[in-house]
Amino acid sequence: MKDKNSLNAEERALAEMLAETAAQVEIGASFQNELEKKLMNSHKPKKGFGLFLFGKAASTLVSVLGFAILALTFIWVIRAISSKPQPAFPVSETPTVTATAAKSTLPPSTATFETLPTFSSILFRDDFEGTLGNDWQWTHENSGQWNLTDSGWLEIMVSYGIINNSNMDNLLLRQAPTGNFELETRLNFAPMEAPQMAGLLIYENNANYVELVHGACLTQPCRSDAFYFDQMTRGSFIEENFATPVLGTDSIHLRLRFEGDSFTAYASENGMEWKLIGIHSQKIQPLYIGLFAGGSFDRSAQIPAQFDYFIVNALP
Amino acid sequence: MTTTMTTHPNSPPADEVDLARLARKNAEAFGELYRRHVTRVYRYHMAHTGSIKDAEDLTSQTFISALENIGSFRGTGSFAAWVLGIAARKKAMFFRRIGTRPEVQMEAADQIPSPGLLTEQLANQRLRLDSITRALKQISPERADAIALCFFSELTYAEVGLALNKSEAAAKMLITRGLQDLRKRTPLAFEVEP
């Protein structure tokens, strides 16, 4: 910020937030290039009168030569000169074909299939059959936007807002166990638009958490419909989000491990073979664990995220 | 198209006076000015409209008008202040035409292209920009303009003054009072910790 030293602390904090937000607003490259081309074309110097006369003279000369050499075309030339030609039928502009879809890039090199043993020390399991298990706590509960289905799924409607802004409804949390642990769920979710997301959460506070989600996102390094593994530390996201294409079905298994100071994310189609999504290793204090569905900008969207079960395993 | 000129983001105004003079006849010179300033113009319009479509339309109008009137740039102030002055007039005409300052269109905000941002970071940015656009609508248009020019277009107080036909002191006053309004009269204060 230039010459803003006269502001008091509160005003400066606000000014910095404005400048920081502004710096993140990027102009679309295609729009910028198209406008530049348009301006360049508009700037082209117009033909001078001399050039116009020269063009007319050249045209006449060609006509005269054509008249002398090709007698058969003489009448046609005379007719063409004497009457302004009219198109036989209206000419419509050919529509321009533009590429509307960009191919996504290849998955990150860390995405490889591997079979992982599931540690059998189950600390907690909730199959969402009829009632919620003990010791769950809702954060920002919106009771009209979640329910337990007859077929045994916890269904949370995707909420407006995001965790970092403290404006996401229906975070279902419970206290994290001590020591190393592993979370697992089966999620049935089809995000409709960016950045709707649903998945597992390891939470210290709004500025420090880890989330493994199935979500939609439109801009790089995101993929349109993919797994994302984000870590927020001290209010900022770690660079890598490990965007990995979904496995070809809306129903997937997610697994999130906490070991030492590392968080490791996996996904699976069948709950047997697991695909490594990525590893985050910034230290946070896992106080709560749970499930959530949010990030929607459409407040009226009724997109369900369905969780079949939630398991907490102890890890050595 | 071969670009023969290089970009100098911190060039003194004198450089731009020459460029602007050259730009009357040379498309590439105008292109250089455009590339230097298009982002600040776009951000200014985004701050006020919150809509990509409207911001792009207004940015186009601003530069087309700048091209048509490049001969009137005398170099008494920076090119940035001059082109943002055009942007401010285009924005004012836009809101006069539609009658009011519209609500932010979240569908459009949803597509703000910001390469490099992560999933939630992207969402956070959209919500924050949405909050700012709404807050700017709650304070006087003149103060909102000064705030947008200062923080979104990165103009100095003096340049804000030139863009709004005010003195530097008046521009500074508009910005300071605008910040006070945003802090006291809008929910924007909750988004920052001093």
Short mmCIF file of C-alpha atoms in Angstrom, two decimals:
data_model
loop_
_atom_site.label_atom_id
_atom_site.label_comp_id
_atom_site.label_asym_id
_atom_site.label_seq_id
_atom_site.Cartn_x
_atom_site.Cartn_y
_atom_site.Cartn_z
CA MET A 1 0.00 0.00 0.00
CA LYS A 2 1.27 3.38 -0.93
CA ASP A 3 1.14 6.42 1.39
CA LYS A 4 -1.30 4.88 3.88
CA ASN A 5 0.82 5.51 6.98
CA SER A 6 -1.62 7.99 8.45
CA LEU A 7 -4.21 5.30 9.15
CA ASN A 8 -4.79 3.97 12.65
CA ALA A 9 -4.38 0.28 13.45
CA GLU A 10 -8.00 -0.69 12.79
CA GLU A 11 -8.16 1.23 9.56
CA ARG A 12 -4.83 -0.20 8.47
CA ALA A 13 -6.00 -3.75 9.17
CA LEU A 14 -9.10 -3.11 7.10
CA ALA A 15 -7.02 -1.50 4.36
CA GLU A 16 -4.68 -4.48 4.30
CA MET A 17 -7.60 -6.86 4.03
CA LEU A 18 -9.01 -4.85 1.09
CA ALA A 19 -5.65 -4.81 -0.67
CA GLU A 20 -5.11 -8.50 -0.01
CA THR A 21 -8.52 -9.39 -1.42
CA ALA A 22 -7.96 -7.16 -4.43
CA ALA A 23 -4.65 -8.84 -5.15
CA GLN A 24 -6.43 -12.16 -5.44
CA VAL A 25 -8.85 -10.94 -8.11
CA GLU A 26 -7.31 -12.09 -11.35
CA ILE A 27 -8.55 -11.08 -14.75
CA GLY A 28 -9.44 -13.95 -17.09
CA ALA A 29 -6.61 -14.55 -19.55
CA SER A 30 -8.94 -15.26 -22.49
CA PHE A 31 -10.92 -12.09 -21.86
CA GLN A 32 -7.74 -10.05 -21.54
CA ASN A 33 -6.31 -11.42 -24.78
CA GLU A 34 -9.55 -10.98 -26.70
CA LEU A 35 -9.93 -7.40 -25.57
CA GLU A 36 -6.32 -6.69 -26.51
CA LYS A 37 -6.91 -8.10 -30.02
CA LYS A 38 -10.07 -6.04 -30.33
CA LEU A 39 -8.21 -2.89 -29.33
CA MET A 40 -5.33 -3.65 -31.68
CA ASN A 41 -7.75 -4.16 -34.56
CA SER A 42 -9.61 -0.96 -33.73
CA HIS A 43 -6.32 0.88 -33.77
CA LYS A 44 -5.35 -0.13 -37.31
CA PRO A 45 -4.84 2.98 -39.43
CA LYS A 46 -7.56 3.48 -42.01
CA LYS A 47 -6.73 3.43 -45.71
CA GLY A 48 -5.66 6.79 -47.05
CA PHE A 49 -7.44 8.43 -49.97
CA GLY A 50 -4.44 7.84 -52.31
CA LEU A 51 -4.53 4.12 -51.57
CA PHE A 52 -8.24 4.12 -52.25
CA LEU A 53 -7.69 5.76 -55.68
CA PHE A 54 -4.89 3.33 -56.47
CA GLY A 55 -7.15 0.42 -55.65
CA LYS A 56 -9.89 1.74 -57.89
CA ALA A 57 -7.43 2.25 -60.77
CA ALA A 58 -6.04 -1.25 -60.43
CA SER A 59 -9.52 -2.67 -60.39
CA THR A 60 -10.45 -0.79 -63.56
CA LEU A 61 -7.28 -1.95 -65.29
CA VAL A 62 -8.06 -5.57 -64.52
CA SER A 63 -11.57 -5.09 -65.85
CA VAL A 64 -10.27 -3.57 -69.09
CA LEU A 65 -7.75 -6.38 -69.60
CA GLY A 66 -10.41 -8.92 -68.95
CA PHE A 67 -12.64 -7.15 -71.48
CA ALA A 68 -9.90 -7.23 -74.17
CA ILE A 69 -8.80 -10.84 -73.68
CA LEU A 70 -12.04 -12.61 -72.93
CA ALA A 71 -14.71 -11.47 -75.28
CA LEU A 72 -17.19 -13.90 -73.88
CA THR A 73 -16.96 -12.33 -70.52
CA PHE A 74 -17.47 -8.86 -71.92
CA ILE A 75 -21.22 -8.83 -71.49
CA TRP A 76 -20.95 -10.25 -67.98
CA VAL A 77 -18.41 -7.55 -67.04
CA ILE A 78 -20.61 -4.81 -68.46
CA ARG A 79 -23.58 -6.14 -66.49
CA ALA A 80 -21.51 -6.41 -63.39
CA ILE A 81 -20.34 -2.81 -63.70
CA SER A 82 -23.71 -1.38 -64.71
CA SER A 83 -25.73 -2.95 -61.92
CA LYS A 84 -24.81 -3.50 -58.32
CA PRO A 85 -24.74 -7.25 -57.76
CA GLN A 86 -27.17 -8.59 -55.22
CA PRO A 87 -26.78 -11.86 -53.48
CA ALA A 88 -29.27 -14.45 -54.68
CA PHE A 89 -30.19 -15.21 -51.11
CA PRO A 90 -29.24 -13.83 -47.72
CA VAL A 91 -25.81 -14.77 -46.51
CA SER A 92 -25.58 -15.69 -42.88
CA GLU A 93 -22.40 -15.54 -40.86
CA THR A 94 -20.77 -18.84 -40.20
CA PRO A 95 -20.83 -19.47 -36.49
CA THR A 96 -17.43 -19.54 -34.88
CA VAL A 97 -16.55 -22.76 -33.18
CA THR A 98 -14.71 -22.22 -29.94
CA ALA A 99 -13.22 -24.70 -27.58
CA THR A 100 -15.31 -24.65 -24.42
CA ALA A 101 -13.80 -27.47 -22.47
CA ALA A 102 -10.21 -27.77 -21.49
CA LYS A 103 -8.75 -31.16 -20.86
CA SER A 104 -7.72 -31.66 -17.30
CA THR A 105 -4.14 -32.40 -16.54
CA LEU A 106 -2.87 -35.77 -15.37
CA PRO A 107 -3.28 -36.81 -11.75
CA PRO A 108 -0.39 -36.10 -9.42
CA SER A 109 2.35 -38.65 -9.23
CA THR A 110 1.39 -39.53 -5.67
CA ALA A 111 -1.93 -41.03 -6.80
CA THR A 112 -1.20 -44.73 -6.96
CA PHE A 113 -3.34 -47.70 -6.06
CA GLU A 114 -2.24 -49.73 -3.12
CA THR A 115 -3.84 -52.13 -0.73
CA LEU A 116 -3.65 -51.06 2.87
CA PRO A 117 -4.33 -53.12 5.94
CA THR A 118 -7.06 -51.69 8.12
CA PHE A 119 -6.03 -51.62 11.75
CA SER A 120 -8.60 -53.46 13.73
CA SER A 121 -8.60 -51.50 16.99
CA ILE A 122 -11.92 -49.81 16.51
CA LEU A 123 -12.36 -46.95 18.96
CA PHE A 124 -15.72 -45.82 17.67
CA ARG A 125 -18.16 -46.80 14.97
CA ASP A 126 -21.47 -45.23 13.98
CA ASP A 127 -23.54 -46.82 11.23
CA PHE A 128 -26.21 -44.13 11.48
CA GLU A 129 -28.93 -46.73 11.99
CA GLY A 130 -31.94 -44.90 13.41
CA THR A 131 -30.09 -42.57 15.80
CA LEU A 132 -26.79 -40.80 16.02
CA GLY A 133 -24.16 -42.47 18.20
CA ASN A 134 -23.11 -41.05 21.55
CA ASP A 135 -20.97 -37.98 22.04
CA TRP A 136 -21.53 -36.35 18.70
CA GLN A 137 -21.84 -32.56 18.77
CA TRP A 138 -23.36 -30.43 16.06
CA THR A 139 -21.66 -27.13 15.33
CA HIS A 140 -24.03 -24.57 13.78
CA GLU A 141 -26.76 -27.16 13.67
CA ASN A 142 -29.48 -26.55 11.13
CA SER A 143 -31.83 -29.36 12.02
CA GLY A 144 -33.90 -29.02 8.86
CA GLN A 145 -30.88 -29.74 6.74
CA TRP A 146 -29.81 -33.12 8.05
CA ASN A 147 -31.49 -36.42 8.79
CA LEU A 148 -30.96 -40.15 9.16
CA THR A 149 -32.48 -42.05 6.27
CA ASP A 150 -34.49 -45.25 6.62
CA SER A 151 -31.75 -47.11 4.81
CA GLY A 152 -29.15 -46.14 7.43
CA TRP A 153 -27.35 -43.13 6.00
CA LEU A 154 -26.60 -39.82 7.62
CA GLU A 155 -27.73 -37.23 5.08
CA ILE A 156 -26.43 -33.65 5.34
CA MET A 157 -27.60 -31.09 2.82
CA VAL A 158 -24.68 -29.11 1.46
CA SER A 159 -24.52 -25.89 3.42
CA TYR A 160 -23.66 -22.36 2.41
CA GLY A 161 -20.30 -21.12 3.63
CA ILE A 162 -16.93 -22.51 4.59
CA ILE A 163 -15.27 -23.62 7.79
CA ASN A 164 -12.66 -20.87 7.85
CA ASN A 165 -15.40 -18.25 7.76
CA SER A 166 -17.35 -19.88 10.59
CA ASN A 167 -20.47 -19.78 8.46
CA MET A 168 -20.92 -23.42 7.53
CA ASP A 169 -23.87 -25.25 9.05
CA ASN A 170 -24.01 -28.77 10.36
CA LEU A 171 -20.47 -29.75 11.22
CA LEU A 172 -20.82 -33.05 13.01
CA LEU A 173 -17.91 -33.34 15.43
CA ARG A 174 -16.72 -35.47 18.30
CA GLN A 175 -13.62 -35.37 20.44
CA ALA A 176 -10.54 -36.80 18.79
CA PRO A 177 -8.89 -39.77 20.50
CA THR A 178 -5.45 -39.43 21.94
CA GLY A 179 -2.54 -40.88 20.01
CA ASN A 180 -2.53 -41.91 16.39
CA PHE A 181 -5.82 -42.70 14.74
CA GLU A 182 -7.58 -43.29 11.46
CA LEU A 183 -10.98 -42.04 10.29
CA GLU A 184 -13.03 -43.73 7.64
CA THR A 185 -16.37 -43.11 6.02
CA ARG A 186 -18.32 -44.09 2.94
CA LEU A 187 -19.69 -41.08 1.12
CA ASN A 188 -22.35 -40.84 -1.53
CA PHE A 189 -22.17 -37.37 -3.03
CA ALA A 190 -22.50 -35.69 -6.41
CA PRO A 191 -21.44 -32.03 -6.17
CA MET A 192 -23.26 -29.87 -8.68
CA GLU A 193 -21.13 -26.76 -8.72
CA ALA A 194 -17.94 -25.35 -7.27
CA PRO A 195 -16.97 -25.39 -4.50
CA GLN A 196 -19.50 -27.78 -2.95
CA MET A 197 -17.68 -30.40 -0.91
CA ALA A 198 -18.28 -33.13 1.65
CA GLY A 199 -16.03 -35.41 3.62
CA LEU A 200 -13.88 -36.00 6.69
CA LEU A 201 -12.53 -33.36 9.03
CA ILE A 202 -9.80 -33.22 11.66
CA TYR A 203 -10.28 -29.97 13.49
CA GLU A 204 -8.43 -27.83 15.99
CA ASN A 205 -10.20 -24.54 15.28
CA ASN A 206 -11.31 -22.49 12.28
CA ALA A 207 -7.73 -21.57 11.47
CA ASN A 208 -6.24 -25.04 11.86
CA TYR A 209 -7.81 -28.12 10.34
CA VAL A 210 -7.44 -30.84 7.76
CA GLU A 211 -10.19 -31.89 5.37
CA LEU A 212 -10.44 -34.75 2.92
CA VAL A 213 -13.37 -34.15 0.61
CA HIS A 214 -15.10 -35.06 -2.58
CA GLY A 215 -15.75 -31.67 -4.13
CA ALA A 216 -16.21 -29.57 -7.22
CA CYS A 217 -13.87 -26.80 -8.17
CA LEU A 218 -13.43 -25.00 -11.47
CA THR A 219 -10.05 -23.37 -11.49
CA GLN A 220 -6.54 -24.76 -11.48
CA PRO A 221 -5.05 -26.36 -9.53
CA CYS A 222 -8.52 -27.74 -8.87
CA ARG A 223 -10.30 -30.28 -11.01
CA SER A 224 -13.97 -30.06 -11.74
CA ASP A 225 -14.99 -33.10 -9.71
CA ALA A 226 -12.28 -34.58 -7.57
CA PHE A 227 -10.88 -35.49 -4.20
CA TYR A 228 -9.25 -32.59 -2.43
CA PHE A 229 -7.02 -32.87 0.58
CA ASP A 230 -6.54 -29.45 2.14
CA GLN A 231 -4.77 -28.38 5.28
CA MET A 232 -5.34 -25.01 6.86
CA THR A 233 -2.67 -23.86 9.30
CA ARG A 234 -2.81 -20.53 11.15
CA GLY A 235 -5.54 -19.33 8.81
CA SER A 236 -3.73 -20.15 5.57
CA PHE A 237 -3.95 -23.13 3.32
CA ILE A 238 -0.92 -25.23 2.57
CA GLU A 239 -0.10 -24.92 -1.13
CA GLU A 240 -0.90 -28.44 -2.21
CA ASN A 241 -4.50 -29.66 -2.34
CA PHE A 242 -3.73 -33.02 -3.99
CA ALA A 243 -6.61 -32.67 -6.46
CA THR A 244 -7.21 -36.18 -7.73
CA PRO A 245 -9.96 -37.25 -10.16
CA VAL A 246 -12.88 -39.14 -8.63
CA LEU A 247 -12.83 -42.86 -9.15
CA GLY A 248 -15.77 -43.09 -11.54
CA THR A 249 -18.59 -43.32 -9.04
CA ASP A 250 -20.39 -40.99 -6.65
CA SER A 251 -20.14 -43.54 -3.85
CA ILE A 252 -16.62 -43.71 -2.45
CA HIS A 253 -14.75 -44.48 0.74
CA LEU A 254 -12.51 -41.92 2.40
CA ARG A 255 -9.80 -42.62 4.91
CA LEU A 256 -7.80 -40.04 6.82
CA ARG A 257 -4.91 -40.98 9.10
CA PHE A 258 -3.19 -38.99 11.82
CA GLU A 259 0.22 -40.37 12.75
CA GLY A 260 2.75 -38.27 14.63
CA ASP A 261 2.35 -34.89 12.98
CA SER A 262 1.38 -36.30 9.59
CA PHE A 263 -2.02 -36.54 7.96
CA THR A 264 -2.42 -39.06 5.16
CA ALA A 265 -5.45 -39.28 2.90
CA TYR A 266 -6.75 -42.22 0.89
CA ALA A 267 -9.81 -42.95 -1.23
CA SER A 268 -11.31 -46.17 -2.43
CA GLU A 269 -14.18 -47.39 -4.59
CA ASN A 270 -14.70 -50.66 -2.76
CA GLY A 271 -13.22 -50.14 0.71
CA MET A 272 -10.52 -52.70 -0.09
CA GLU A 273 -8.10 -51.11 -2.51
CA TRP A 274 -7.06 -47.65 -1.48
CA LYS A 275 -5.61 -44.86 -3.52
CA LEU A 276 -3.15 -42.54 -1.81
CA ILE A 277 -4.35 -38.96 -2.24
CA GLY A 278 -1.59 -37.15 -0.38
CA ILE A 279 0.20 -36.30 2.84
CA HIS A 280 0.17 -33.09 4.86
CA SER A 281 2.62 -32.68 7.70
CA GLN A 282 2.12 -29.24 9.21
CA LYS A 283 1.54 -29.56 12.92
CA ILE A 284 -1.92 -28.89 14.27
CA GLN A 285 -3.61 -30.16 17.41
CA PRO A 286 -6.41 -32.58 16.46
CA LEU A 287 -9.09 -31.75 19.02
CA TYR A 288 -12.18 -32.83 17.08
CA ILE A 289 -12.95 -35.21 14.26
CA GLY A 290 -16.06 -35.49 12.13
CA LEU A 291 -18.06 -35.04 8.97
CA PHE A 292 -19.32 -32.06 7.04
CA ALA A 293 -20.88 -30.92 3.76
CA GLY A 294 -20.60 -27.31 2.66
CA GLY A 295 -19.08 -24.71 0.38
CA SER A 296 -22.24 -24.07 -1.59
CA PHE A 297 -22.96 -20.59 -2.88
CA ASP A 298 -26.52 -21.48 -3.71
CA ARG A 299 -28.34 -21.07 -0.41
CA SER A 300 -31.36 -22.90 -1.78
CA ALA A 301 -29.40 -25.85 -3.17
CA GLN A 302 -30.64 -29.16 -1.84
CA ILE A 303 -27.66 -31.35 -2.64
CA PRO A 304 -27.42 -34.27 -0.21
CA ALA A 305 -24.16 -35.71 1.03
CA GLN A 306 -24.86 -39.17 2.44
CA PHE A 307 -22.54 -40.89 4.88
CA ASP A 308 -22.96 -44.64 5.38
CA TYR A 309 -20.79 -44.97 8.46
CA PHE A 310 -18.04 -43.28 10.47
CA ILE A 311 -15.23 -45.33 11.98
CA VAL A 312 -12.36 -44.32 14.23
CA ASN A 313 -9.51 -46.79 14.44
CA ALA A 314 -6.52 -46.58 16.78
CA LEU A 315 -3.18 -46.69 15.04
CA PRO A 316 0.07 -47.84 16.61
CA MET B 1 2.10 -10.53 -33.27
CA THR B 2 5.59 -9.60 -32.19
CA THR B 3 5.84 -7.48 -29.10
CA THR B 4 8.76 -5.16 -29.34
CA MET B 5 8.17 -3.24 -26.14
CA THR B 6 8.92 -4.50 -22.71
CA THR B 7 6.81 -4.02 -19.61
CA HIS B 8 8.12 -1.76 -16.89
CA PRO B 9 5.64 -1.95 -14.03
CA ASN B 10 7.29 0.85 -12.06
CA SER B 11 7.95 3.19 -14.94
CA PRO B 12 7.74 6.87 -14.11
CA PRO B 13 4.84 8.80 -15.63
CA ALA B 14 7.21 10.42 -18.15
CA ASP B 15 7.65 7.04 -19.78
CA GLU B 16 3.91 6.73 -20.10
CA VAL B 17 3.53 10.21 -21.50
CA ASP B 18 5.82 9.14 -24.34
CA LEU B 19 4.00 5.87 -24.69
CA ALA B 20 0.64 7.61 -24.77
CA ARG B 21 1.90 10.04 -27.41
CA LEU B 22 3.17 7.11 -29.45
CA ALA B 23 -0.09 5.24 -28.86
CA ARG B 24 -1.99 7.79 -30.95
CA LYS B 25 -0.38 6.26 -34.04
CA ASN B 26 1.06 2.98 -32.84
CA ALA B 27 -1.19 0.13 -31.79
CA GLU B 28 1.61 -1.67 -30.01
CA ALA B 29 2.24 1.32 -27.76
CA PHE B 30 -1.41 1.36 -26.79
CA GLY B 31 -1.20 -2.39 -26.23
CA GLU B 32 1.63 -1.82 -23.79
CA LEU B 33 -0.41 0.72 -21.83
CA TYR B 34 -3.36 -1.66 -21.88
CA ARG B 35 -1.30 -4.56 -20.51
CA ARG B 36 0.10 -2.38 -17.74
CA HIS B 37 -3.24 -1.15 -16.52
CA VAL B 38 -5.95 -3.62 -17.46
CA THR B 39 -5.79 -5.52 -14.16
CA ARG B 40 -6.25 -2.40 -12.02
CA VAL B 41 -9.22 -1.34 -14.14
CA TYR B 42 -10.77 -4.79 -13.94
CA ARG B 43 -10.29 -4.96 -10.17
CA TYR B 44 -11.90 -1.56 -9.77
CA HIS B 45 -14.97 -2.74 -11.65
CA MET B 46 -15.05 -6.04 -9.75
CA ALA B 47 -15.02 -4.17 -6.45
CA HIS B 48 -18.12 -2.25 -7.48
CA THR B 49 -20.10 -4.86 -9.40
CA GLY B 50 -18.96 -8.19 -7.94
CA SER B 51 -19.85 -9.65 -11.32
CA ILE B 52 -17.34 -10.97 -13.82
CA LYS B 53 -19.60 -10.23 -16.77
CA ASP B 54 -20.23 -6.63 -15.74
CA ALA B 55 -16.59 -6.07 -14.81
CA GLU B 56 -15.47 -7.37 -18.18
CA ASP B 57 -18.03 -5.25 -20.04
CA LEU B 58 -17.00 -2.14 -18.13
CA THR B 59 -13.30 -2.88 -18.61
CA SER B 60 -13.91 -3.18 -22.37
CA GLN B 61 -15.84 0.08 -22.43
CA THR B 62 -13.11 1.80 -20.42
CA PHE B 63 -10.30 0.85 -22.78
CA ILE B 64 -12.27 1.41 -25.95
CA SER B 65 -13.02 4.90 -24.69
CA ALA B 66 -9.36 5.34 -23.70
CA LEU B 67 -8.31 4.35 -27.22
CA GLU B 68 -10.76 6.76 -28.81
CA ASN B 69 -9.62 9.59 -26.56
CA ILE B 70 -5.92 8.85 -26.22
CA GLY B 71 -5.20 12.18 -27.88
CA SER B 72 -6.69 13.98 -24.91
CA PHE B 73 -4.22 12.47 -22.43
CA ARG B 74 -1.86 15.36 -21.73
CA GLY B 75 0.41 13.72 -19.23
CA THR B 76 -0.39 16.13 -16.42
CA GLY B 77 -0.93 13.08 -14.19
CA SER B 78 -0.28 9.37 -14.51
CA PHE B 79 -1.91 7.30 -17.21
CA ALA B 80 -3.32 5.10 -14.43
CA ALA B 81 -5.21 8.05 -12.93
CA TRP B 82 -6.44 9.09 -16.38
CA VAL B 83 -7.73 5.66 -17.38
CA LEU B 84 -9.27 5.07 -13.95
CA GLY B 85 -11.06 8.40 -14.33
CA ILE B 86 -12.65 6.96 -17.47
CA ALA B 87 -13.41 3.77 -15.56
CA ALA B 88 -15.15 5.76 -12.81
CA ARG B 89 -17.35 7.52 -15.39
CA LYS B 90 -18.21 4.25 -17.12
CA LYS B 91 -19.11 2.73 -13.77
CA ALA B 92 -21.29 5.72 -12.86
CA MET B 93 -23.12 5.49 -16.20
CA PHE B 94 -23.59 1.77 -15.71
CA PHE B 95 -25.27 2.21 -12.33
CA ARG B 96 -27.34 5.14 -13.56
CA ARG B 97 -28.59 3.01 -16.44
CA ILE B 98 -29.65 0.10 -14.26
CA GLY B 99 -31.11 2.44 -11.64
CA THR B 100 -29.42 1.07 -8.58
CA ARG B 101 -26.34 -0.68 -7.45
CA PRO B 102 -27.30 -4.33 -7.91
CA GLU B 103 -26.82 -7.23 -5.57
CA VAL B 104 -23.72 -9.28 -6.12
CA GLN B 105 -24.37 -12.13 -8.52
CA MET B 106 -22.99 -15.16 -6.79
CA GLU B 107 -23.28 -17.26 -9.94
CA ALA B 108 -20.79 -14.97 -11.53
CA ALA B 109 -18.64 -14.68 -8.46
CA ASP B 110 -18.50 -18.42 -8.53
CA GLN B 111 -16.40 -18.26 -11.66
CA ILE B 112 -13.83 -15.72 -10.63
CA PRO B 113 -10.72 -17.04 -12.25
CA SER B 114 -7.93 -17.10 -9.70
CA PRO B 115 -5.25 -19.54 -10.72
CA GLY B 116 -3.32 -21.02 -7.86
CA LEU B 117 -6.00 -20.86 -5.23
CA LEU B 118 -7.07 -23.93 -3.35
CA THR B 119 -10.61 -25.17 -2.92
CA GLU B 120 -11.59 -23.42 0.27
CA GLN B 121 -9.22 -20.57 -0.30
CA LEU B 122 -11.11 -19.88 -3.49
CA ALA B 123 -14.39 -19.99 -1.61
CA ASN B 124 -12.98 -17.71 1.06
CA GLN B 125 -11.89 -15.20 -1.55
CA ARG B 126 -15.31 -15.16 -3.17
CA LEU B 127 -17.09 -14.64 0.11
CA ARG B 128 -14.72 -11.85 1.07
CA LEU B 129 -15.08 -10.08 -2.26
CA ASP B 130 -18.82 -10.49 -1.92
CA SER B 131 -18.67 -8.89 1.55
CA ILE B 132 -16.58 -6.00 0.25
CA THR B 133 -18.86 -5.31 -2.70
CA ARG B 134 -21.89 -5.31 -0.43
CA ALA B 135 -20.16 -3.08 2.11
CA LEU B 136 -19.12 -0.57 -0.57
CA LYS B 137 -22.78 -0.25 -1.48
CA GLN B 138 -23.58 0.77 2.08
CA ILE B 139 -21.36 3.84 2.12
CA SER B 140 -21.46 6.97 -0.01
CA PRO B 141 -20.64 6.32 -3.69
CA GLU B 142 -17.85 8.88 -3.64
CA ARG B 143 -16.13 7.28 -0.67
CA ALA B 144 -16.68 3.82 -2.14
CA ASP B 145 -15.08 5.00 -5.37
CA ALA B 146 -12.07 6.38 -3.55
CA ILE B 147 -11.67 3.14 -1.58
CA ALA B 148 -11.87 1.02 -4.74
CA LEU B 149 -9.37 3.23 -6.57
CA CYS B 150 -6.98 3.22 -3.67
CA PHE B 151 -7.05 -0.44 -2.65
CA PHE B 152 -8.24 -2.32 -5.72
CA SER B 153 -6.53 -0.18 -8.37
CA GLU B 154 -3.54 0.69 -6.19
CA LEU B 155 -3.60 4.41 -6.91
CA THR B 156 -1.90 6.88 -4.59
CA TYR B 157 -3.95 9.56 -2.87
CA ALA B 158 -2.81 12.03 -5.51
CA GLU B 159 -3.86 9.69 -8.32
CA VAL B 160 -7.22 9.03 -6.68
CA GLY B 161 -7.68 12.79 -6.58
CA LEU B 162 -6.89 13.11 -10.27
CA ALA B 163 -9.22 10.26 -11.21
CA LEU B 164 -12.09 11.82 -9.23
CA ASN B 165 -11.32 15.46 -10.02
CA LYS B 166 -10.44 16.17 -6.40
CA SER B 167 -7.42 17.48 -4.62
CA GLU B 168 -5.05 15.02 -3.01
CA ALA B 169 -6.22 16.16 0.44
CA ALA B 170 -9.85 15.64 -0.50
CA ALA B 171 -9.05 12.17 -1.85
CA LYS B 172 -7.25 11.30 1.37
CA MET B 173 -10.25 12.48 3.36
CA LEU B 174 -12.62 10.38 1.24
CA ILE B 175 -10.49 7.28 1.78
CA THR B 176 -10.06 7.79 5.51
CA ARG B 177 -13.75 8.43 6.05
CA GLY B 178 -14.62 5.58 3.73
CA LEU B 179 -12.55 3.22 5.85
CA GLN B 180 -14.19 4.56 9.01
CA ASP B 181 -17.62 4.00 7.45
CA LEU B 182 -16.72 0.48 6.43
CA ARG B 183 -15.48 -0.23 9.94
CA LYS B 184 -18.41 1.27 11.83
CA ARG B 185 -21.36 0.82 9.55
CA THR B 186 -20.77 -2.46 7.76
CA PRO B 187 -20.04 -6.05 8.82
CA LEU B 188 -16.66 -5.82 7.12
CA ALA B 189 -14.97 -5.01 10.43
CA PHE B 190 -15.68 -8.55 11.61
CA GLU B 191 -13.44 -9.88 8.88
CA VAL B 192 -10.28 -8.28 10.23
CA GLU B 193 -8.39 -8.19 13.48
CA PRO B 194 -6.35 -5.05 14.12
#
